[in-house]
Amino acid sequence: MKKKPAIVLSSLIALSLMVSACGGNSNSGSTTTSTPNTTQSTEGNKENSSETSPTEITIMLPLNVAETPPDTIKSEVEKLTNTKLTYQFFPADTYEEKLNASFATGSLPQVVYLKNQATFLQMKEAIRDGQFWEIGPYMAEFPNLSKLKPEILNNTKVDGKLYSLYIGRPLARQGIIYRKDWADNLGLEAPKTVDDLYVMMEKFTKEDPDGNNIDDTIGLADRNDLIYGAFKTVASWFGTPTNWGEKDGQLLPEFMFEEYIEAMDYMKKIRDNSLMNVDFAGTSKTDQVALFTSGKAGVYIGSMQDINSLDKDLIKNVPDAVASVHALIAGPDGNVSTWAIPGYNNVVLFPKTAIKNEDELKSILAFFDAMMTPEVSNTMFWGIENVHYTVEDGKAKASDNQELTEREVKGYKDSVIGESETNGMLEPYHDLEARILAEQFVIENEKVAIHDPTASLDSATFAEKGTQLQELINDATYKYMYGTIDRAGFDKAIEDWKSRGGQQIIDEFNASYKQ
């Protein structure tokens, strides 16, 4: 292995500031193997039979739960795909460190899941260095892999070539989760504009929405995350580009747009008037959630799909509480918009050091082709029918035994390639009214989503310095909202960003954009 990728990857830990991830707390990596029953096969992998030796595949992936899952799901998948699978699970919190160490020692297995979009960006130099197989030329040989969405595959290409498969996610899940019972008590409707939302947060703070005659509520609960906390979603309502946007004929980073400043001013006003937890830059997600579920805060800005867990914990603490969701909030100009991810939250790569030839690569791709059949994808994502889920109205209804599903299924669920439209797995069944509404808003959000024009572009300087430089902007953003610097101070931070390599990033992205 060359040393250059290890140097690049040493910055992976810091990158977690940019991308939220659900981290497990296991203390060490864990490997699980078993011998499969080879008498079954999927429709998507008919070449396998009881007379064919199972394909042995070793897979490295992050673990987003506290404990390594048992072999319950893995054994079923092995039967369905005629494989012998070895999963190397490593805690998500320290996964970048393991990636770095594995690169340095040349010990990556045949299949490597990254952690998120950010780690993929950092991996591009290693990809260009020829350390991973290009899989684009083989995709047409696999009917199920060929169903993956071209627009999302394009967002993962490096220099126009495909090296990875993606784990799909909805494009735009962001909105608000709010105390509808508080809003009803105060005669408020769901906010249609950012001004309406401000009024809601103000009244939630000052007008005793819970009716206990005690000054013990705030409008907004936020946390120390400028992406998956409130700020990026609020900024998108103001019309801020997603990461990068076009101005005066060239691509520029989002923080060089006036809408970004307006969003900071909005958040600063909320904080200055104590309509939120004023120490939000030092607040963890756990503490943010606790503010909402304890009955202290009335608005949570983030993924609307969090409504299930928030509602469940809220009801435990405040039995009469009613939570709901809303999105499509218009900015000052009356336009409705929201930010979008590139359609995936992670990718899987295939190291050349572990896969020696084309035939071995194809046998591994055949496993992923089989994964994209309803039978296999349902097993990996939902678990075993009538144990981890039941089918109701043609949809998967999760078992009430959430602890069992978390322990046995979650570790594999996060590795399923594609999405229900492409792999045929069951859509979720929801009986919580607010979650049903959230799913409707997710669909509507996609129609007004702002996409990142640099998602498929490349900048060597961004790969090398992007994380460090983003920290400079993040720091300035928090300082502006806290009032410790003004507009001149923020502009100075931008100039500092440009002088340290930011201008080169702008030049490189624009050169790539024009190609």
Short mmCIF file of C-alpha atoms in Angstrom, two decimals:
data_model
loop_
_atom_site.label_atom_id
_atom_site.label_comp_id
_atom_site.label_asym_id
_atom_site.label_seq_id
_atom_site.Cartn_x
_atom_site.Cartn_y
_atom_site.Cartn_z
CA MET A 1 0.00 0.00 0.00
CA LYS A 2 1.22 3.50 -0.73
CA LYS A 3 1.63 5.88 2.16
CA LYS A 4 -0.19 8.82 0.60
CA PRO A 5 -3.76 7.55 1.33
CA ALA A 6 -2.86 6.97 4.96
CA ILE A 7 -1.78 10.58 5.23
CA VAL A 8 -5.00 11.76 3.66
CA LEU A 9 -7.08 9.53 5.88
CA SER A 10 -5.48 10.81 9.06
CA SER A 11 -7.95 13.69 8.94
CA LEU A 12 -10.98 11.42 8.90
CA ILE A 13 -11.72 11.78 12.60
CA ALA A 14 -12.11 15.52 12.33
CA LEU A 15 -14.51 15.00 9.45
CA SER A 16 -17.15 13.69 11.83
CA LEU A 17 -17.86 17.35 12.64
CA MET A 18 -19.23 17.71 9.13
CA VAL A 19 -21.42 14.66 8.93
CA SER A 20 -23.66 13.31 11.66
CA ALA A 21 -23.44 9.60 12.38
CA CYS A 22 -25.11 7.29 14.86
CA GLY A 23 -22.22 5.93 16.89
CA GLY A 24 -22.12 2.69 18.83
CA ASN A 25 -20.16 2.38 22.05
CA SER A 26 -18.61 -1.05 21.66
CA ASN A 27 -15.02 -1.10 22.84
CA SER A 28 -13.47 -3.24 20.15
CA GLY A 29 -13.94 -4.63 16.67
CA SER A 30 -15.58 -8.01 16.30
CA THR A 31 -15.58 -10.66 13.60
CA THR A 32 -18.37 -13.13 13.04
CA THR A 33 -18.37 -16.15 10.72
CA SER A 34 -20.43 -19.28 10.19
CA THR A 35 -20.79 -22.12 7.71
CA PRO A 36 -23.83 -21.68 5.46
CA ASN A 37 -26.43 -24.12 4.23
CA THR A 38 -25.84 -23.99 0.49
CA THR A 39 -29.05 -25.59 -0.71
CA GLN A 40 -30.95 -22.34 -1.33
CA SER A 41 -30.42 -19.49 -3.77
CA THR A 42 -32.14 -16.24 -4.75
CA GLU A 43 -33.72 -15.40 -8.07
CA GLY A 44 -30.99 -12.82 -8.56
CA ASN A 45 -28.23 -15.39 -8.02
CA LYS A 46 -29.49 -18.52 -9.79
CA GLU A 47 -26.04 -19.59 -10.88
CA ASN A 48 -25.47 -20.70 -7.29
CA SER A 49 -26.69 -24.17 -6.40
CA SER A 50 -26.18 -26.88 -3.84
CA GLU A 51 -23.36 -28.21 -6.04
CA THR A 52 -21.50 -24.90 -6.02
CA SER A 53 -19.11 -24.09 -3.20
CA PRO A 54 -20.16 -21.00 -1.27
CA THR A 55 -18.33 -17.79 -2.13
CA GLU A 56 -16.22 -16.64 0.80
CA ILE A 57 -16.38 -12.89 1.37
CA THR A 58 -14.93 -10.75 4.16
CA ILE A 59 -16.69 -7.46 4.82
CA MET A 60 -15.56 -4.53 6.96
CA LEU A 61 -18.20 -2.08 8.17
CA PRO A 62 -19.03 0.36 10.97
CA LEU A 63 -21.18 -0.81 13.86
CA ASN A 64 -23.85 1.69 14.89
CA VAL A 65 -25.10 -0.23 17.92
CA ALA A 66 -23.39 -1.10 21.18
CA GLU A 67 -22.91 -4.82 20.59
CA THR A 68 -21.89 -6.99 17.65
CA PRO A 69 -25.02 -8.73 16.30
CA PRO A 70 -25.37 -12.52 16.56
CA ASP A 71 -25.35 -14.66 13.42
CA THR A 72 -29.16 -14.83 13.15
CA ILE A 73 -29.44 -12.62 10.07
CA LYS A 74 -26.07 -13.49 8.59
CA SER A 75 -26.86 -17.19 8.53
CA GLU A 76 -30.12 -16.54 6.67
CA VAL A 77 -28.33 -14.33 4.13
CA GLU A 78 -25.69 -17.01 3.59
CA LYS A 79 -28.39 -19.57 2.83
CA LEU A 80 -30.09 -17.24 0.38
CA THR A 81 -26.91 -16.22 -1.45
CA ASN A 82 -24.72 -19.34 -1.20
CA THR A 83 -21.94 -17.47 0.54
CA LYS A 84 -19.74 -17.77 3.60
CA LEU A 85 -19.60 -14.29 5.07
CA THR A 86 -17.13 -12.88 7.55
CA TYR A 87 -18.22 -9.53 8.95
CA GLN A 88 -15.57 -7.40 10.60
CA PHE A 89 -17.55 -4.95 12.75
CA PHE A 90 -15.82 -1.94 14.28
CA PRO A 91 -17.45 0.76 16.45
CA ALA A 92 -18.68 3.70 14.39
CA ASP A 93 -17.16 6.18 16.83
CA THR A 94 -13.63 4.98 16.03
CA TYR A 95 -14.19 3.58 12.55
CA GLU A 96 -12.06 6.18 10.78
CA GLU A 97 -9.10 5.18 12.94
CA LYS A 98 -9.53 1.56 11.86
CA LEU A 99 -9.75 2.58 8.21
CA ASN A 100 -6.56 4.57 8.55
CA ALA A 101 -4.72 1.73 10.26
CA SER A 102 -5.91 -0.80 7.70
CA PHE A 103 -4.68 1.36 4.84
CA ALA A 104 -1.33 1.86 6.49
CA THR A 105 -0.83 -1.90 6.94
CA GLY A 106 -2.41 -3.04 3.66
CA SER A 107 -4.90 -5.22 5.54
CA LEU A 108 -8.25 -4.15 4.10
CA PRO A 109 -10.62 -7.06 3.35
CA GLN A 110 -12.41 -7.68 0.04
CA VAL A 111 -15.34 -5.40 0.84
CA VAL A 112 -14.99 -2.10 2.67
CA TYR A 113 -17.89 0.06 3.75
CA LEU A 114 -16.95 3.64 4.50
CA LYS A 115 -18.61 5.59 7.30
CA ASN A 116 -20.40 8.40 5.46
CA GLN A 117 -20.17 10.82 2.54
CA ALA A 118 -17.30 12.67 4.14
CA THR A 119 -15.04 9.62 4.40
CA PHE A 120 -15.78 8.91 0.75
CA LEU A 121 -14.58 12.37 -0.24
CA GLN A 122 -11.36 11.77 1.65
CA MET A 123 -10.94 8.38 -0.05
CA LYS A 124 -10.88 9.81 -3.56
CA GLU A 125 -7.12 10.24 -3.65
CA ALA A 126 -6.66 6.56 -2.83
CA ILE A 127 -9.17 5.69 -5.55
CA ARG A 128 -7.23 7.75 -8.08
CA ASP A 129 -4.09 6.01 -6.89
CA GLY A 130 -5.52 2.78 -8.31
CA GLN A 131 -6.09 1.03 -4.99
CA PHE A 132 -9.72 0.07 -5.66
CA TRP A 133 -11.40 -1.79 -8.46
CA GLU A 134 -13.37 0.19 -11.01
CA ILE A 135 -16.72 -1.62 -11.17
CA GLY A 136 -18.51 0.45 -13.82
CA PRO A 137 -17.53 -1.86 -16.72
CA TYR A 138 -19.13 -4.86 -14.95
CA MET A 139 -22.43 -3.36 -13.85
CA ALA A 140 -24.35 -4.36 -16.98
CA GLU A 141 -23.62 -8.03 -16.22
CA PHE A 142 -25.70 -7.86 -13.05
CA PRO A 143 -29.42 -7.20 -13.61
CA ASN A 144 -30.17 -6.05 -10.08
CA LEU A 145 -27.14 -3.79 -9.67
CA SER A 146 -28.14 -2.25 -12.99
CA LYS A 147 -31.30 -0.95 -11.28
CA LEU A 148 -29.34 1.46 -9.06
CA LYS A 149 -30.27 5.07 -9.79
CA PRO A 150 -27.94 6.59 -12.43
CA GLU A 151 -28.16 10.08 -10.94
CA ILE A 152 -26.95 8.82 -7.56
CA LEU A 153 -24.26 6.62 -9.10
CA ASN A 154 -23.03 9.72 -10.93
CA ASN A 155 -22.69 11.51 -7.59
CA THR A 156 -20.28 8.78 -6.45
CA LYS A 157 -18.12 8.66 -9.58
CA VAL A 158 -14.48 9.70 -9.45
CA ASP A 159 -13.18 11.33 -12.62
CA GLY A 160 -16.22 9.95 -14.42
CA LYS A 161 -15.58 6.34 -13.36
CA LEU A 162 -17.63 4.19 -10.99
CA TYR A 163 -15.83 2.46 -8.14
CA SER A 164 -18.57 2.10 -5.54
CA LEU A 165 -22.06 0.89 -4.72
CA TYR A 166 -24.23 3.14 -2.58
CA ILE A 167 -26.55 2.84 0.42
CA GLY A 168 -29.52 4.97 -0.56
CA ARG A 169 -31.32 7.51 1.59
CA PRO A 170 -34.19 9.97 0.97
CA LEU A 171 -32.94 13.20 -0.54
CA ALA A 172 -34.57 15.67 1.86
CA ARG A 173 -35.87 14.58 5.27
CA GLN A 174 -35.46 17.88 7.08
CA GLY A 175 -38.25 19.86 8.70
CA ILE A 176 -39.58 20.65 12.15
CA ILE A 177 -40.98 18.46 14.90
CA TYR A 178 -43.07 20.56 17.26
CA ARG A 179 -45.50 20.44 20.18
CA LYS A 180 -48.86 20.62 18.46
CA ASP A 181 -50.67 20.68 21.81
CA TRP A 182 -48.72 23.83 22.74
CA ALA A 183 -49.57 25.40 19.39
CA ASP A 184 -53.26 24.56 19.87
CA ASN A 185 -53.20 26.03 23.38
CA LEU A 186 -51.85 29.31 21.96
CA GLY A 187 -54.03 29.36 18.84
CA LEU A 188 -51.09 28.81 16.49
CA GLU A 189 -51.15 26.96 13.17
CA ALA A 190 -48.20 25.09 11.69
CA PRO A 191 -45.72 27.76 10.49
CA LYS A 192 -45.80 28.60 6.80
CA THR A 193 -42.84 31.01 6.84
CA VAL A 194 -39.67 31.61 8.81
CA ASP A 195 -41.45 34.56 10.43
CA ASP A 196 -44.30 32.30 11.54
CA LEU A 197 -41.75 29.90 12.99
CA TYR A 198 -40.07 32.71 14.93
CA VAL A 199 -43.44 33.74 16.38
CA MET A 200 -44.10 30.14 17.40
CA MET A 201 -40.74 29.88 19.17
CA GLU A 202 -41.31 33.23 20.85
CA LYS A 203 -44.77 32.28 22.15
CA PHE A 204 -43.54 28.83 23.20
CA THR A 205 -40.99 30.64 25.36
CA LYS A 206 -42.99 33.52 26.78
CA GLU A 207 -46.68 32.58 26.87
CA ASP A 208 -46.77 29.50 29.13
CA PRO A 209 -47.74 26.97 26.43
CA ASP A 210 -48.00 24.09 28.92
CA GLY A 211 -50.30 26.09 31.20
CA ASN A 212 -48.46 25.41 34.46
CA ASN A 213 -47.96 29.11 35.33
CA ILE A 214 -44.19 28.57 35.48
CA ASP A 215 -41.59 30.15 33.20
CA ASP A 216 -39.98 26.81 32.27
CA THR A 217 -40.21 26.45 28.47
CA ILE A 218 -38.18 27.49 25.44
CA GLY A 219 -39.01 27.56 21.77
CA LEU A 220 -36.12 25.71 20.12
CA ALA A 221 -33.81 22.89 21.15
CA ASP A 222 -30.59 22.82 19.08
CA ARG A 223 -27.19 21.14 19.24
CA ASN A 224 -23.53 21.49 18.25
CA ASP A 225 -24.01 20.41 14.63
CA LEU A 226 -24.29 22.97 11.83
CA ILE A 227 -25.45 20.35 9.36
CA TYR A 228 -27.91 18.02 11.06
CA GLY A 229 -28.82 20.47 13.81
CA ALA A 230 -31.03 23.45 13.04
CA PHE A 231 -28.71 25.75 11.11
CA LYS A 232 -28.36 24.12 7.69
CA THR A 233 -32.10 23.51 7.42
CA VAL A 234 -32.90 27.07 8.47
CA ALA A 235 -30.31 28.36 5.99
CA SER A 236 -31.91 26.35 3.18
CA TRP A 237 -35.28 27.99 3.96
CA PHE A 238 -33.55 31.32 3.41
CA GLY A 239 -32.37 30.03 0.01
CA THR A 240 -28.76 29.27 0.91
CA PRO A 241 -27.16 26.83 -1.57
CA THR A 242 -26.40 23.30 -0.43
CA ASN A 243 -22.65 23.43 0.29
CA TRP A 244 -21.88 25.23 -2.97
CA GLY A 245 -23.85 27.39 -5.36
CA GLU A 246 -23.46 29.47 -8.51
CA LYS A 247 -23.03 33.24 -8.33
CA ASP A 248 -21.87 35.57 -11.11
CA GLY A 249 -21.00 32.62 -13.33
CA GLN A 250 -18.85 30.70 -10.87
CA LEU A 251 -19.26 28.18 -8.08
CA LEU A 252 -18.75 29.53 -4.58
CA PRO A 253 -19.13 27.98 -1.11
CA GLU A 254 -22.44 28.49 0.70
CA PHE A 255 -20.97 30.84 3.30
CA MET A 256 -20.13 33.38 0.60
CA PHE A 257 -23.83 33.91 -0.12
CA GLU A 258 -25.92 36.63 1.51
CA GLU A 259 -28.59 34.06 2.41
CA TYR A 260 -26.09 32.37 4.72
CA ILE A 261 -25.63 35.67 6.58
CA GLU A 262 -29.41 36.11 6.83
CA ALA A 263 -29.73 32.64 8.33
CA MET A 264 -27.02 33.43 10.90
CA ASP A 265 -28.86 36.66 11.77
CA TYR A 266 -32.08 34.67 12.25
CA MET A 267 -30.42 32.16 14.57
CA LYS A 268 -28.63 34.97 16.42
CA LYS A 269 -31.96 36.72 17.02
CA ILE A 270 -33.43 33.51 18.44
CA ARG A 271 -30.46 33.10 20.77
CA ASP A 272 -30.24 36.79 21.74
CA ASN A 273 -33.85 36.62 22.88
CA SER A 274 -33.32 33.36 24.77
CA LEU A 275 -35.89 31.52 22.66
CA MET A 276 -33.60 28.47 22.60
CA ASN A 277 -30.90 26.78 24.66
CA VAL A 278 -28.34 29.59 24.45
CA ASP A 279 -25.41 27.18 24.89
CA PHE A 280 -26.36 25.18 21.79
CA ALA A 281 -22.79 25.14 20.44
CA GLY A 282 -21.88 22.99 23.42
CA THR A 283 -25.05 20.86 23.46
CA SER A 284 -24.89 17.21 22.38
CA LYS A 285 -27.64 15.54 20.38
CA THR A 286 -28.56 13.50 23.47
CA ASP A 287 -29.07 16.68 25.48
CA GLN A 288 -30.94 18.35 22.62
CA VAL A 289 -33.34 15.42 22.40
CA ALA A 290 -33.78 15.49 26.18
CA LEU A 291 -34.82 19.15 26.04
CA PHE A 292 -37.66 18.21 23.70
CA THR A 293 -38.73 14.90 25.23
CA SER A 294 -38.69 16.26 28.78
CA GLY A 295 -41.26 18.91 27.86
CA LYS A 296 -38.81 21.81 28.09
CA ALA A 297 -38.57 22.77 24.38
CA GLY A 298 -41.32 23.00 21.79
CA VAL A 299 -39.45 22.85 18.45
CA TYR A 300 -36.83 20.42 17.09
CA ILE A 301 -35.38 21.14 13.64
CA GLY A 302 -33.86 18.14 11.88
CA SER A 303 -34.94 14.87 10.29
CA MET A 304 -38.71 14.56 10.52
CA GLN A 305 -38.26 10.79 10.64
CA ASP A 306 -37.00 11.25 14.21
CA ILE A 307 -40.63 11.77 15.21
CA ASN A 308 -41.14 8.14 16.26
CA SER A 309 -38.45 8.08 18.91
CA LEU A 310 -39.09 11.65 20.05
CA ASP A 311 -42.81 11.07 20.38
CA LYS A 312 -42.32 7.82 22.27
CA ASP A 313 -39.99 9.37 24.84
CA LEU A 314 -42.04 12.56 25.09
CA ILE A 315 -45.19 10.62 25.96
CA LYS A 316 -43.31 8.80 28.71
CA ASN A 317 -42.53 12.13 30.36
CA VAL A 318 -45.63 14.12 29.37
CA PRO A 319 -48.49 11.64 28.75
CA ASP A 320 -50.87 14.25 27.34
CA ALA A 321 -48.34 15.73 24.90
CA VAL A 322 -49.02 15.78 21.15
CA ALA A 323 -46.14 16.13 18.69
CA SER A 324 -46.41 16.73 14.96
CA VAL A 325 -44.19 17.63 12.00
CA HIS A 326 -44.07 20.31 9.35
CA ALA A 327 -41.91 21.33 6.38
CA LEU A 328 -42.11 23.48 3.22
CA ILE A 329 -41.38 26.65 5.20
CA ALA A 330 -40.98 29.71 3.00
CA GLY A 331 -38.10 32.15 3.30
CA PRO A 332 -38.30 35.98 3.33
CA ASP A 333 -38.70 36.04 -0.46
CA GLY A 334 -41.71 33.73 -0.31
CA ASN A 335 -39.88 30.83 -1.98
CA VAL A 336 -39.94 27.34 -0.51
CA SER A 337 -36.74 25.31 -0.57
CA THR A 338 -34.75 22.82 1.46
CA TRP A 339 -31.33 21.21 1.24
CA ALA A 340 -30.66 17.76 -0.15
CA ILE A 341 -28.09 15.04 0.31
CA PRO A 342 -26.67 13.40 -2.86
CA GLY A 343 -29.05 10.43 -2.41
CA TYR A 344 -26.71 8.22 -0.39
CA ASN A 345 -25.25 8.19 3.08
CA ASN A 346 -22.44 5.69 2.52
CA VAL A 347 -20.67 3.64 -0.16
CA VAL A 348 -18.84 0.34 -0.42
CA LEU A 349 -15.45 -0.11 -2.15
CA PHE A 350 -13.45 -3.11 -3.33
CA PRO A 351 -9.68 -3.01 -2.57
CA LYS A 352 -7.28 -4.44 -5.13
CA THR A 353 -4.97 -5.65 -2.37
CA ALA A 354 -7.67 -8.10 -1.23
CA ILE A 355 -9.34 -8.94 -4.55
CA LYS A 356 -6.70 -10.43 -6.80
CA ASN A 357 -8.46 -10.78 -10.15
CA GLU A 358 -11.54 -10.02 -12.20
CA ASP A 359 -13.21 -13.36 -11.52
CA GLU A 360 -13.01 -12.83 -7.76
CA LEU A 361 -14.43 -9.33 -8.15
CA LYS A 362 -17.35 -10.66 -10.19
CA SER A 363 -18.14 -13.32 -7.62
CA ILE A 364 -18.34 -10.60 -4.95
CA LEU A 365 -20.47 -8.36 -7.15
CA ALA A 366 -22.78 -11.35 -7.63
CA PHE A 367 -23.38 -11.34 -3.87
CA PHE A 368 -24.37 -7.67 -3.98
CA ASP A 369 -26.57 -8.39 -6.99
CA ALA A 370 -28.32 -11.03 -4.89
CA MET A 371 -28.58 -8.56 -2.01
CA MET A 372 -30.71 -6.40 -4.28
CA THR A 373 -33.53 -8.94 -4.43
CA PRO A 374 -36.57 -8.45 -2.19
CA GLU A 375 -35.94 -11.67 -0.26
CA VAL A 376 -32.36 -10.79 0.72
CA SER A 377 -32.84 -7.04 1.18
CA ASN A 378 -35.88 -7.62 3.40
CA THR A 379 -33.92 -10.10 5.52
CA MET A 380 -31.02 -7.70 5.97
CA PHE A 381 -33.10 -4.57 6.48
CA TRP A 382 -36.16 -5.84 8.34
CA GLY A 383 -35.04 -9.21 9.71
CA ILE A 384 -37.01 -12.44 9.81
CA GLU A 385 -40.73 -12.22 9.12
CA ASN A 386 -42.96 -12.84 12.16
CA VAL A 387 -39.93 -12.44 14.41
CA HIS A 388 -38.57 -8.96 13.71
CA TYR A 389 -41.47 -7.70 11.59
CA THR A 390 -44.85 -8.60 10.15
CA VAL A 391 -46.42 -7.66 6.83
CA GLU A 392 -49.45 -5.40 7.11
CA ASP A 393 -51.15 -3.79 4.10
CA GLY A 394 -48.18 -4.90 2.01
CA LYS A 395 -45.71 -3.06 4.23
CA ALA A 396 -43.25 -4.08 6.95
CA LYS A 397 -44.45 -3.39 10.48
CA ALA A 398 -41.60 -3.55 12.96
CA SER A 399 -41.96 -5.84 15.95
CA ASP A 400 -42.80 -4.31 19.30
CA ASN A 401 -39.66 -6.01 20.58
CA GLN A 402 -37.39 -3.19 19.47
CA GLU A 403 -34.50 -4.39 21.62
CA LEU A 404 -34.41 -7.73 19.80
CA THR A 405 -34.48 -6.05 16.38
CA GLU A 406 -31.82 -3.56 17.42
CA ARG A 407 -29.56 -6.34 18.65
CA GLU A 408 -30.02 -8.82 15.80
CA VAL A 409 -30.81 -6.71 12.70
CA LYS A 410 -29.43 -3.17 13.02
CA GLY A 411 -25.82 -4.16 12.31
CA TYR A 412 -26.80 -5.54 8.90
CA LYS A 413 -29.56 -3.06 8.11
CA ASP A 414 -27.06 -0.26 7.57
CA SER A 415 -25.29 -2.18 4.79
CA VAL A 416 -28.18 -2.78 2.36
CA ILE A 417 -27.38 -1.49 -1.13
CA GLY A 418 -29.85 0.75 -2.96
CA GLU A 419 -33.29 1.69 -1.71
CA SER A 420 -36.78 0.16 -1.84
CA GLU A 421 -37.39 1.46 -5.37
CA THR A 422 -34.35 -0.42 -6.64
CA ASN A 423 -33.96 -3.45 -4.36
CA GLY A 424 -37.65 -4.22 -3.87
CA MET A 425 -37.63 -4.35 -0.08
CA LEU A 426 -40.84 -3.60 1.76
CA GLU A 427 -41.78 -0.04 2.58
CA PRO A 428 -42.29 0.64 6.29
CA TYR A 429 -45.73 0.49 7.84
CA HIS A 430 -46.49 3.46 10.07
CA ASP A 431 -49.39 3.86 12.46
CA LEU A 432 -48.18 7.10 14.06
CA GLU A 433 -50.07 9.90 12.35
CA ALA A 434 -47.16 12.33 12.60
CA ARG A 435 -44.78 9.84 10.94
CA ILE A 436 -47.22 9.31 8.08
CA LEU A 437 -47.30 13.09 7.64
CA ALA A 438 -43.50 13.19 7.79
CA GLU A 439 -43.22 10.72 4.92
CA GLN A 440 -45.56 12.88 2.85
CA PHE A 441 -43.39 15.92 3.53
CA VAL A 442 -40.24 13.99 2.54
CA ILE A 443 -41.78 13.41 -0.88
CA GLU A 444 -42.81 17.05 -1.21
CA ASN A 445 -39.38 18.22 -0.03
CA GLU A 446 -37.72 16.47 -2.96
CA LYS A 447 -39.64 18.72 -5.36
CA VAL A 448 -38.04 21.87 -3.88
CA ALA A 449 -34.68 20.40 -2.84
CA ILE A 450 -31.49 22.37 -3.47
CA HIS A 451 -28.79 20.05 -4.81
CA ASP A 452 -25.04 20.40 -4.36
CA PRO A 453 -23.45 21.13 -7.77
CA THR A 454 -20.07 19.85 -6.52
CA ALA A 455 -21.38 16.40 -5.48
CA SER A 456 -19.69 14.75 -8.46
CA LEU A 457 -16.84 17.26 -8.87
CA ASP A 458 -13.28 16.98 -7.64
CA SER A 459 -10.78 19.25 -5.95
CA ALA A 460 -7.44 17.90 -4.76
CA THR A 461 -7.06 20.80 -2.33
CA PHE A 462 -10.52 20.16 -0.90
CA ALA A 463 -9.59 16.52 -0.32
CA GLU A 464 -6.40 17.59 1.42
CA LYS A 465 -7.48 20.67 3.36
CA GLY A 466 -11.27 20.82 3.20
CA THR A 467 -11.90 19.49 6.71
CA GLN A 468 -9.46 21.84 8.40
CA LEU A 469 -10.71 24.83 6.45
CA GLN A 470 -14.36 23.99 7.18
CA GLU A 471 -13.57 24.05 10.89
CA LEU A 472 -12.44 27.66 10.45
CA ILE A 473 -15.80 28.58 8.92
CA ASN A 474 -17.75 26.57 11.49
CA ASP A 475 -15.97 28.42 14.28
CA ALA A 476 -16.73 31.78 12.68
CA THR A 477 -20.37 30.81 12.16
CA TYR A 478 -20.82 29.96 15.84
CA LYS A 479 -19.02 33.15 16.90
CA TYR A 480 -21.27 35.26 14.68
CA MET A 481 -24.43 33.68 16.07
CA TYR A 482 -23.08 34.10 19.60
CA GLY A 483 -22.30 37.77 18.87
CA THR A 484 -18.56 37.57 19.53
CA ILE A 485 -17.76 38.66 15.96
CA ASP A 486 -19.71 40.88 13.56
CA ARG A 487 -20.05 40.85 9.76
CA ALA A 488 -16.57 42.26 9.35
CA GLY A 489 -15.18 39.50 11.53
CA PHE A 490 -16.99 36.86 9.51
CA ASP A 491 -15.74 38.36 6.24
CA LYS A 492 -12.23 38.26 7.67
CA ALA A 493 -12.69 34.53 8.37
CA ILE A 494 -13.69 34.04 4.73
CA GLU A 495 -10.56 35.83 3.56
CA ASP A 496 -8.52 33.66 5.92
CA TRP A 497 -10.21 30.57 4.45
CA LYS A 498 -9.38 31.72 0.94
CA SER A 499 -5.73 32.49 1.74
CA ARG A 500 -5.17 29.09 3.37
CA GLY A 501 -6.30 27.14 0.32
CA GLY A 502 -9.95 28.07 -0.11
CA GLN A 503 -9.37 30.09 -3.25
CA GLN A 504 -7.58 27.12 -4.75
CA ILE A 505 -10.58 24.94 -3.91
CA ILE A 506 -12.85 27.44 -5.65
CA ASP A 507 -10.60 27.42 -8.72
CA GLU A 508 -10.38 23.63 -8.83
CA PHE A 509 -14.12 23.05 -8.42
CA ASN A 510 -14.85 25.59 -11.15
CA ALA A 511 -12.32 23.98 -13.49
CA SER A 512 -13.95 20.60 -12.85
CA TYR A 513 -17.42 22.12 -13.31
CA LYS A 514 -16.56 23.49 -16.74
CA GLN A 515 -15.15 20.24 -18.08
#
